[in-house]
């Protein structure tokens, strides 16, 4: 896996990431740091990627278990250290999983497996942050 990030000087503190799979992601800084607030902050993309990683796992685990899952939303909240490096110290992932006839135990198991075994992002961030999860289910 690879990624190339280029600073775009004309934007102030904007950056363009080109991923190894051929996709482009833009990032920007806050105005107080020279950015123009035109794109997510780099650390916001870390959180978004983490939520995407674990959501992917949960959906895949449920689908492989032949559960009728139709939606998965993950809301992430976090806290960071007050001084540099401002690593994440707490991350909470709240899942909202929807489907037909989903069993609570199956959803709980999928989240647990992602968190403990499959999601490289949460496992990596768990080295500096306390990661907690919660979930709710909806019939759809």
mmCIF file of C-alpha atoms in Angstrom:
data_model
loop_
_atom_site.group_PDB
_atom_site.id
_atom_site.type_symbol
_atom_site.label_atom_id
_atom_site.label_comp_id
_atom_site.label_asym_id
_atom_site.label_seq_id
_atom_site.Cartn_x
_atom_site.Cartn_y
_atom_site.Cartn_z
ATOM 1 C CA UNK A 1 0.000 0.000 0.000
ATOM 2 C CA UNK A 2 1.306 3.442 -0.834
ATOM 3 C CA UNK A 3 0.243 7.065 -0.995
ATOM 4 C CA UNK A 4 1.885 10.265 -2.212
ATOM 5 C CA UNK A 5 0.964 13.565 -0.582
ATOM 6 C CA UNK A 6 1.738 16.867 -2.297
ATOM 7 C CA UNK A 7 1.492 20.293 -0.761
ATOM 8 C CA UNK A 8 -0.351 22.788 -2.966
ATOM 9 C CA UNK A 9 1.376 26.088 -2.062
ATOM 10 C CA UNK A 10 -1.276 28.301 -3.701
ATOM 11 C CA UNK A 11 -3.850 26.977 -1.201
ATOM 12 C CA UNK A 12 -1.923 27.947 1.902
ATOM 13 C CA UNK A 13 -1.866 24.647 3.775
ATOM 14 C CA UNK A 14 -3.763 22.408 1.341
ATOM 15 C CA UNK A 15 -2.514 18.956 0.424
ATOM 16 C CA UNK A 16 -3.528 16.418 -2.207
ATOM 17 C CA UNK A 17 -3.019 12.725 -1.515
ATOM 18 C CA UNK A 18 -2.835 10.316 -4.430
ATOM 19 C CA UNK A 19 -3.415 6.763 -3.266
ATOM 20 C CA UNK A 20 -1.837 3.666 -4.690
ATOM 21 C CA UNK A 21 -5.266 2.570 -5.916
ATOM 22 C CA UNK A 22 -5.505 5.715 -8.042
ATOM 23 C CA UNK A 23 -7.786 7.889 -5.928
ATOM 24 C CA UNK A 24 -7.354 11.473 -4.807
ATOM 25 C CA UNK A 25 -8.052 12.906 -1.362
ATOM 26 C CA UNK A 26 -7.674 16.551 -0.436
ATOM 27 C CA UNK A 27 -6.829 17.871 3.027
ATOM 28 C CA UNK A 28 -6.496 21.385 4.428
ATOM 29 C CA UNK A 29 -5.561 23.109 7.636
ATOM 30 C CA UNK A 30 -7.479 25.417 9.919
ATOM 31 C CA UNK A 31 -7.288 29.150 9.148
ATOM 32 C CA UNK A 32 -5.323 29.784 12.352
ATOM 33 C CA UNK A 33 -2.613 27.480 10.970
ATOM 34 C CA UNK A 34 -2.483 28.962 7.482
ATOM 35 C CA UNK A 35 -5.187 26.804 5.920
ATOM 36 C CA UNK A 36 -8.387 27.909 4.240
ATOM 37 C CA UNK A 37 -10.745 25.263 5.658
ATOM 38 C CA UNK A 38 -11.453 23.881 2.172
ATOM 39 C CA UNK A 39 -11.126 20.200 3.062
ATOM 40 C CA UNK A 40 -10.896 17.888 6.076
ATOM 41 C CA UNK A 41 -7.934 18.182 8.412
ATOM 42 C CA UNK A 42 -5.411 15.337 8.146
ATOM 43 C CA UNK A 43 -6.368 14.003 11.601
ATOM 44 C CA UNK A 44 -10.050 14.056 10.601
ATOM 45 C CA UNK A 45 -9.155 11.791 7.698
ATOM 46 C CA UNK A 46 -7.487 9.426 10.179
ATOM 47 C CA UNK A 47 -10.797 9.201 12.082
ATOM 48 C CA UNK A 48 -12.801 8.828 8.868
ATOM 49 C CA UNK A 49 -10.510 6.052 7.680
ATOM 50 C CA UNK A 50 -10.800 4.310 11.030
ATOM 51 C CA UNK A 51 -14.598 4.437 10.921
ATOM 52 C CA UNK A 52 -14.552 3.207 7.332
ATOM 53 C CA UNK A 53 -12.215 0.351 8.218
ATOM 54 C CA UNK A 54 -14.361 -0.958 11.066
ATOM 55 C CA UNK A 55 -17.665 -0.368 9.215
ATOM 56 C CA UNK A 56 -16.289 -2.395 6.298
ATOM 57 C CA UNK A 57 -15.447 -5.248 8.656
ATOM 58 C CA UNK A 58 -18.839 -5.215 10.374
ATOM 59 C CA UNK A 59 -20.773 -5.268 7.102
ATOM 60 C CA UNK A 60 -18.547 -7.987 5.641
ATOM 61 C CA UNK A 61 -18.799 -10.168 8.765
ATOM 62 C CA UNK A 62 -22.598 -9.831 8.838
ATOM 63 C CA UNK A 63 -22.917 -10.531 5.101
ATOM 64 C CA UNK A 64 -20.665 -13.586 5.351
ATOM 65 C CA UNK A 65 -22.879 -14.783 8.189
ATOM 66 C CA UNK A 66 -25.842 -14.465 5.787
ATOM 67 C CA UNK A 67 -27.467 -11.724 7.855
ATOM 68 C CA UNK A 68 -29.745 -9.317 5.988
ATOM 69 C CA UNK A 69 -27.818 -6.116 6.739
ATOM 70 C CA UNK A 70 -28.881 -3.027 4.782
ATOM 71 C CA UNK A 71 -27.107 -0.164 6.555
ATOM 72 C CA UNK A 72 -24.158 0.607 8.777
ATOM 73 C CA UNK A 73 -23.307 4.037 10.103
ATOM 74 C CA UNK A 74 -20.418 4.758 12.462
ATOM 75 C CA UNK A 75 -20.251 8.020 14.396
ATOM 76 C CA UNK A 76 -16.809 8.672 15.811
ATOM 77 C CA UNK A 77 -16.014 10.976 18.704
ATOM 78 C CA UNK A 78 -12.523 11.494 20.005
ATOM 79 C CA UNK A 79 -10.241 13.295 22.399
ATOM 80 C CA UNK A 80 -6.643 14.241 21.741
ATOM 81 C CA UNK A 81 -3.693 14.972 23.988
ATOM 82 C CA UNK A 82 -3.442 18.696 24.823
ATOM 83 C CA UNK A 83 0.231 18.965 23.822
ATOM 84 C CA UNK A 84 2.293 17.861 20.838
ATOM 85 C CA UNK A 85 2.207 15.271 19.541
ATOM 86 C CA UNK A 86 -1.556 15.546 19.923
ATOM 87 C CA UNK A 87 -2.266 11.842 19.638
ATOM 88 C CA UNK A 88 -5.750 10.487 20.064
ATOM 89 C CA UNK A 89 -6.273 9.481 23.690
ATOM 90 C CA UNK A 90 -9.926 8.409 23.486
ATOM 91 C CA UNK A 91 -11.975 7.235 20.534
ATOM 92 C CA UNK A 92 -15.591 6.139 20.727
ATOM 93 C CA UNK A 93 -17.247 4.370 17.799
ATOM 94 C CA UNK A 94 -21.044 4.266 17.834
ATOM 95 C CA UNK A 95 -22.531 1.898 15.251
ATOM 96 C CA UNK A 96 -26.057 2.125 13.880
ATOM 97 C CA UNK A 97 -26.711 -1.113 12.031
ATOM 98 C CA UNK A 98 -29.913 -1.748 10.138
ATOM 99 C CA UNK A 99 -31.370 -4.765 8.428
ATOM 100 C CA UNK A 100 -34.137 -7.320 8.492
ATOM 101 C CA UNK A 101 -34.254 -9.615 11.491
ATOM 102 C CA UNK A 102 -30.722 -8.884 12.649
ATOM 103 C CA UNK A 103 -29.794 -10.627 15.865
ATOM 104 C CA UNK A 104 -28.235 -8.409 18.524
ATOM 105 C CA UNK A 105 -25.645 -11.112 19.241
ATOM 106 C CA UNK A 106 -24.562 -11.169 15.585
ATOM 107 C CA UNK A 107 -24.058 -7.394 15.476
ATOM 108 C CA UNK A 108 -22.215 -7.422 18.788
ATOM 109 C CA UNK A 109 -19.986 -10.256 17.562
ATOM 110 C CA UNK A 110 -19.199 -8.467 14.281
ATOM 111 C CA UNK A 111 -18.188 -5.288 16.126
ATOM 112 C CA UNK A 112 -16.084 -7.269 18.589
ATOM 113 C CA UNK A 113 -14.302 -9.195 15.809
ATOM 114 C CA UNK A 114 -13.556 -5.986 13.939
ATOM 115 C CA UNK A 115 -12.250 -4.257 17.049
ATOM 116 C CA UNK A 116 -10.195 -7.192 18.345
ATOM 117 C CA UNK A 117 -9.029 -9.014 15.215
ATOM 118 C CA UNK A 118 -9.585 -7.417 11.811
ATOM 119 C CA UNK A 119 -9.574 -3.607 11.826
ATOM 120 C CA UNK A 120 -5.947 -2.607 11.510
ATOM 121 C CA UNK A 121 -6.852 1.059 12.084
ATOM 122 C CA UNK A 122 -8.561 0.573 15.456
ATOM 123 C CA UNK A 123 -5.955 -1.922 16.581
ATOM 124 C CA UNK A 124 -3.150 0.485 15.652
ATOM 125 C CA UNK A 125 -4.825 3.516 17.252
ATOM 126 C CA UNK A 126 -5.550 1.399 20.312
ATOM 127 C CA UNK A 127 -1.836 1.636 21.116
ATOM 128 C CA UNK A 128 -2.312 5.275 22.214
ATOM 129 C CA UNK A 129 -6.065 5.673 22.626
ATOM 130 C CA UNK A 130 -8.719 4.033 24.738
ATOM 131 C CA UNK A 131 -11.181 2.772 22.144
ATOM 132 C CA UNK A 132 -14.766 2.084 23.117
ATOM 133 C CA UNK A 133 -17.766 0.981 21.097
ATOM 134 C CA UNK A 134 -21.535 1.049 21.360
ATOM 135 C CA UNK A 135 -24.284 0.156 18.946
ATOM 136 C CA UNK A 136 -27.929 0.414 18.162
ATOM 137 C CA UNK A 137 -29.994 -1.545 15.707
ATOM 138 C CA UNK A 138 -32.853 -0.607 13.437
ATOM 139 C CA UNK A 139 -35.246 -2.800 11.506
ATOM 140 C CA UNK A 140 -35.141 -1.952 7.814
#
